[in-house]
Amino acid sequence: QVQLVESGGGLVQAGGSLRLSCAASGRTFSGYLIGWFRQAPGKEREFVSASSTWNGSTYYADSVKGRFTISRDNAENTVYLQMNSLEPEDTAVYYCAASKYRWSRTYYRTDAYDYWGQGTQVTVSS
């Protein structure tokens, strides 16, 4: 089965940066829809970013647009989320997700994805 392993979370001060990584085994990421979601305590899991190399598109939630960047290293089967200008409101557990399809018109929904990582904690202090 496909397994996603996330890393890169941690504690940073407001205005700082982190880069999250998600490495896949069992299937290549190349050409398939990949997403990042986050969930704070007591809140629903929310969309952060997605990438489809099939149609060459990237997508971002309004709350992170201009601050976060999603990218891939297909040769190493890894997806990244570069997070800059972090704010306390970004504090959450961040999840990498992969679809078994190449694109979805509902890329912002959790049910568009079939495989999930274990999550990595990001804490931003003020």
PDB file of C-alpha atoms in Angstrom:
ATOM      1  CA  GLN A   1       0.000   0.000   0.000  1.00  0.00           C
ATOM      2  CA  VAL A   2       0.973   3.642  -0.394  1.00  0.00           C
ATOM      3  CA  GLN A   3       2.586   5.134   2.687  1.00  0.00           C
ATOM      4  CA  LEU A   4       3.304   8.816   3.271  1.00  0.00           C
ATOM      5  CA  VAL A   5       5.887   9.917   5.821  1.00  0.00           C
ATOM      6  CA  GLU A   6       5.971  13.570   6.847  1.00  0.00           C
ATOM      7  CA  SER A   7       8.736  15.543   8.495  1.00  0.00           C
ATOM      8  CA  GLY A   8       9.864  19.117   9.067  1.00  0.00           C
ATOM      9  CA  GLY A   9       7.395  20.364  11.640  1.00  0.00           C
ATOM     10  CA  GLY A  10       8.484  22.189  14.740  1.00  0.00           C
ATOM     11  CA  LEU A  11       8.287  25.318  16.843  1.00  0.00           C
ATOM     12  CA  VAL A  12       9.066  28.675  15.252  1.00  0.00           C
ATOM     13  CA  GLN A  13       8.490  32.315  16.053  1.00  0.00           C
ATOM     14  CA  ALA A  14       6.057  34.431  14.094  1.00  0.00           C
ATOM     15  CA  GLY A  15       7.632  35.573  10.860  1.00  0.00           C
ATOM     16  CA  GLY A  16       9.807  32.492  10.596  1.00  0.00           C
ATOM     17  CA  SER A  17       9.869  29.707   8.032  1.00  0.00           C
ATOM     18  CA  LEU A  18       9.596  25.942   7.859  1.00  0.00           C
ATOM     19  CA  ARG A  19       9.721  23.434   5.038  1.00  0.00           C
ATOM     20  CA  LEU A  20       7.601  20.342   5.399  1.00  0.00           C
ATOM     21  CA  SER A  21       8.477  17.181   3.502  1.00  0.00           C
ATOM     22  CA  CYS A  22       6.371  14.192   2.575  1.00  0.00           C
ATOM     23  CA  ALA A  23       8.052  11.094   1.198  1.00  0.00           C
ATOM     24  CA  ALA A  24       6.013   8.388  -0.481  1.00  0.00           C
ATOM     25  CA  SER A  25       6.566   4.675  -0.807  1.00  0.00           C
ATOM     26  CA  GLY A  26       4.592   2.125  -2.759  1.00  0.00           C
ATOM     27  CA  ARG A  27       3.730   4.432  -5.642  1.00  0.00           C
ATOM     28  CA  THR A  28       5.307   7.365  -7.401  1.00  0.00           C
ATOM     29  CA  PHE A  29       3.866  10.875  -6.972  1.00  0.00           C
ATOM     30  CA  SER A  30       4.613  11.738 -10.551  1.00  0.00           C
ATOM     31  CA  GLY A  31       1.526  13.010 -12.372  1.00  0.00           C
ATOM     32  CA  TYR A  32      -0.885  12.549  -9.458  1.00  0.00           C
ATOM     33  CA  LEU A  33      -2.783  15.011  -7.299  1.00  0.00           C
ATOM     34  CA  ILE A  34      -1.048  15.875  -4.020  1.00  0.00           C
ATOM     35  CA  GLY A  35      -2.457  18.048  -1.236  1.00  0.00           C
ATOM     36  CA  TRP A  36      -1.587  19.574   2.105  1.00  0.00           C
ATOM     37  CA  PHE A  37      -4.186  20.023   4.817  1.00  0.00           C
ATOM     38  CA  ARG A  38      -4.024  21.213   8.403  1.00  0.00           C
ATOM     39  CA  GLN A  39      -6.085  20.746  11.516  1.00  0.00           C
ATOM     40  CA  ALA A  40      -6.060  22.726  14.730  1.00  0.00           C
ATOM     41  CA  PRO A  41      -7.595  21.351  17.950  1.00  0.00           C
ATOM     42  CA  GLY A  42     -11.372  21.527  17.887  1.00  0.00           C
ATOM     43  CA  LYS A  43     -11.468  22.544  14.230  1.00  0.00           C
ATOM     44  CA  GLU A  44     -12.137  20.780  10.958  1.00  0.00           C
ATOM     45  CA  ARG A  45      -9.317  19.689   8.733  1.00  0.00           C
ATOM     46  CA  GLU A  46      -8.850  22.472   6.206  1.00  0.00           C
ATOM     47  CA  PHE A  47      -7.283  22.752   2.792  1.00  0.00           C
ATOM     48  CA  VAL A  48      -3.889  24.428   2.518  1.00  0.00           C
ATOM     49  CA  SER A  49      -2.442  23.660  -0.910  1.00  0.00           C
ATOM     50  CA  ALA A  50      -2.538  21.173  -3.778  1.00  0.00           C
ATOM     51  CA  SER A  51      -0.503  20.324  -6.842  1.00  0.00           C
ATOM     52  CA  SER A  52      -1.316  18.546 -10.086  1.00  0.00           C
ATOM     53  CA  THR A  53       1.573  18.014 -12.472  1.00  0.00           C
ATOM     54  CA  TRP A  54      -0.876  16.455 -14.898  1.00  0.00           C
ATOM     55  CA  ASN A  55      -2.464  19.826 -15.678  1.00  0.00           C
ATOM     56  CA  GLY A  56       0.422  21.930 -14.362  1.00  0.00           C
ATOM     57  CA  SER A  57      -1.655  23.635 -11.684  1.00  0.00           C
ATOM     58  CA  THR A  58      -1.067  24.602  -8.075  1.00  0.00           C
ATOM     59  CA  TYR A  59      -3.724  25.773  -5.651  1.00  0.00           C
ATOM     60  CA  TYR A  60      -3.650  27.636  -2.349  1.00  0.00           C
ATOM     61  CA  ALA A  61      -6.092  28.569   0.345  1.00  0.00           C
ATOM     62  CA  ASP A  62      -6.609  32.309   0.599  1.00  0.00           C
ATOM     63  CA  SER A  63      -5.184  32.253   4.107  1.00  0.00           C
ATOM     64  CA  VAL A  64      -1.755  31.078   2.906  1.00  0.00           C
ATOM     65  CA  LYS A  65      -1.552  32.510  -0.602  1.00  0.00           C
ATOM     66  CA  GLY A  66       1.680  34.405  -1.113  1.00  0.00           C
ATOM     67  CA  ARG A  67       3.302  32.806   1.940  1.00  0.00           C
ATOM     68  CA  PHE A  68       3.292  29.048   1.232  1.00  0.00           C
ATOM     69  CA  THR A  69       4.630  27.204  -1.806  1.00  0.00           C
ATOM     70  CA  ILE A  70       4.022  23.599  -2.790  1.00  0.00           C
ATOM     71  CA  SER A  71       6.630  21.780  -4.863  1.00  0.00           C
ATOM     72  CA  ARG A  72       7.755  18.303  -5.839  1.00  0.00           C
ATOM     73  CA  ASP A  73      10.894  16.327  -6.400  1.00  0.00           C
ATOM     74  CA  ASN A  74       9.574  13.536  -8.557  1.00  0.00           C
ATOM     75  CA  ALA A  75      12.947  11.827  -8.820  1.00  0.00           C
ATOM     76  CA  GLU A  76      12.923  11.339  -5.041  1.00  0.00           C
ATOM     77  CA  ASN A  77       9.148  10.888  -4.816  1.00  0.00           C
ATOM     78  CA  THR A  78       8.846  13.719  -2.314  1.00  0.00           C
ATOM     79  CA  VAL A  79       6.507  16.690  -2.001  1.00  0.00           C
ATOM     80  CA  TYR A  80       7.309  19.851  -0.049  1.00  0.00           C
ATOM     81  CA  LEU A  81       5.444  22.703   1.539  1.00  0.00           C
ATOM     82  CA  GLN A  82       7.604  25.779   2.022  1.00  0.00           C
ATOM     83  CA  MET A  83       6.013  27.996   4.660  1.00  0.00           C
ATOM     84  CA  ASN A  84       7.221  31.573   5.034  1.00  0.00           C
ATOM     85  CA  SER A  85       6.031  34.494   7.147  1.00  0.00           C
ATOM     86  CA  LEU A  86       4.404  32.107   9.575  1.00  0.00           C
ATOM     87  CA  GLU A  87       1.691  33.403  11.869  1.00  0.00           C
ATOM     88  CA  PRO A  88       0.293  32.023  15.136  1.00  0.00           C
ATOM     89  CA  GLU A  89      -2.891  31.198  13.224  1.00  0.00           C
ATOM     90  CA  ASP A  90      -0.863  28.696  11.179  1.00  0.00           C
ATOM     91  CA  THR A  91      -0.421  26.509  14.256  1.00  0.00           C
ATOM     92  CA  ALA A  92      -1.876  23.088  13.458  1.00  0.00           C
ATOM     93  CA  VAL A  93      -1.074  19.520  12.585  1.00  0.00           C
ATOM     94  CA  TYR A  94      -0.196  19.428   8.902  1.00  0.00           C
ATOM     95  CA  TYR A  95      -1.056  16.421   6.754  1.00  0.00           C
ATOM     96  CA  CYS A  96       0.190  15.356   3.357  1.00  0.00           C
ATOM     97  CA  ALA A  97      -2.355  13.602   1.166  1.00  0.00           C
ATOM     98  CA  ALA A  98      -2.237  11.813  -2.165  1.00  0.00           C
ATOM     99  CA  SER A  99      -4.942  10.931  -4.629  1.00  0.00           C
ATOM    100  CA  LYS A 100      -4.969   7.825  -6.762  1.00  0.00           C
ATOM    101  CA  TYR A 101      -6.133  10.111  -9.571  1.00  0.00           C
ATOM    102  CA  ARG A 102      -4.305  12.830 -11.449  1.00  0.00           C
ATOM    103  CA  TRP A 103      -6.720  15.655 -10.732  1.00  0.00           C
ATOM    104  CA  SER A 104      -9.994  16.457  -9.021  1.00  0.00           C
ATOM    105  CA  ARG A 105     -12.218  19.475  -9.423  1.00  0.00           C
ATOM    106  CA  THR A 106     -12.695  19.270  -5.640  1.00  0.00           C
ATOM    107  CA  TYR A 107      -8.990  19.242  -4.797  1.00  0.00           C
ATOM    108  CA  TYR A 108      -9.815  21.362  -1.720  1.00  0.00           C
ATOM    109  CA  ARG A 109     -11.878  18.587  -0.112  1.00  0.00           C
ATOM    110  CA  THR A 110     -10.465  15.835   2.066  1.00  0.00           C
ATOM    111  CA  ASP A 111     -12.507  13.198   0.260  1.00  0.00           C
ATOM    112  CA  ALA A 112     -10.597  13.891  -2.963  1.00  0.00           C
ATOM    113  CA  TYR A 113      -7.619  12.056  -1.458  1.00  0.00           C
ATOM    114  CA  ASP A 114      -7.001   8.391  -0.814  1.00  0.00           C
ATOM    115  CA  TYR A 115      -3.793   8.283   1.221  1.00  0.00           C
ATOM    116  CA  TRP A 116      -2.721  10.344   4.222  1.00  0.00           C
ATOM    117  CA  GLY A 117       0.407  10.864   6.233  1.00  0.00           C
ATOM    118  CA  GLN A 118       0.525  10.726  10.012  1.00  0.00           C
ATOM    119  CA  GLY A 119       0.713  14.499  10.374  1.00  0.00           C
ATOM    120  CA  THR A 120       3.439  16.775  11.678  1.00  0.00           C
ATOM    121  CA  GLN A 121       2.964  19.478  14.294  1.00  0.00           C
ATOM    122  CA  VAL A 122       3.667  23.099  13.412  1.00  0.00           C
ATOM    123  CA  THR A 123       3.586  25.580  16.276  1.00  0.00           C
ATOM    124  CA  VAL A 124       4.094  29.297  15.702  1.00  0.00           C
ATOM    125  CA  SER A 125       4.675  31.468  18.744  1.00  0.00           C
ATOM    126  CA  SER A 126       3.951  35.177  18.889  1.00  0.00           C
TER     127      SER A 126
END
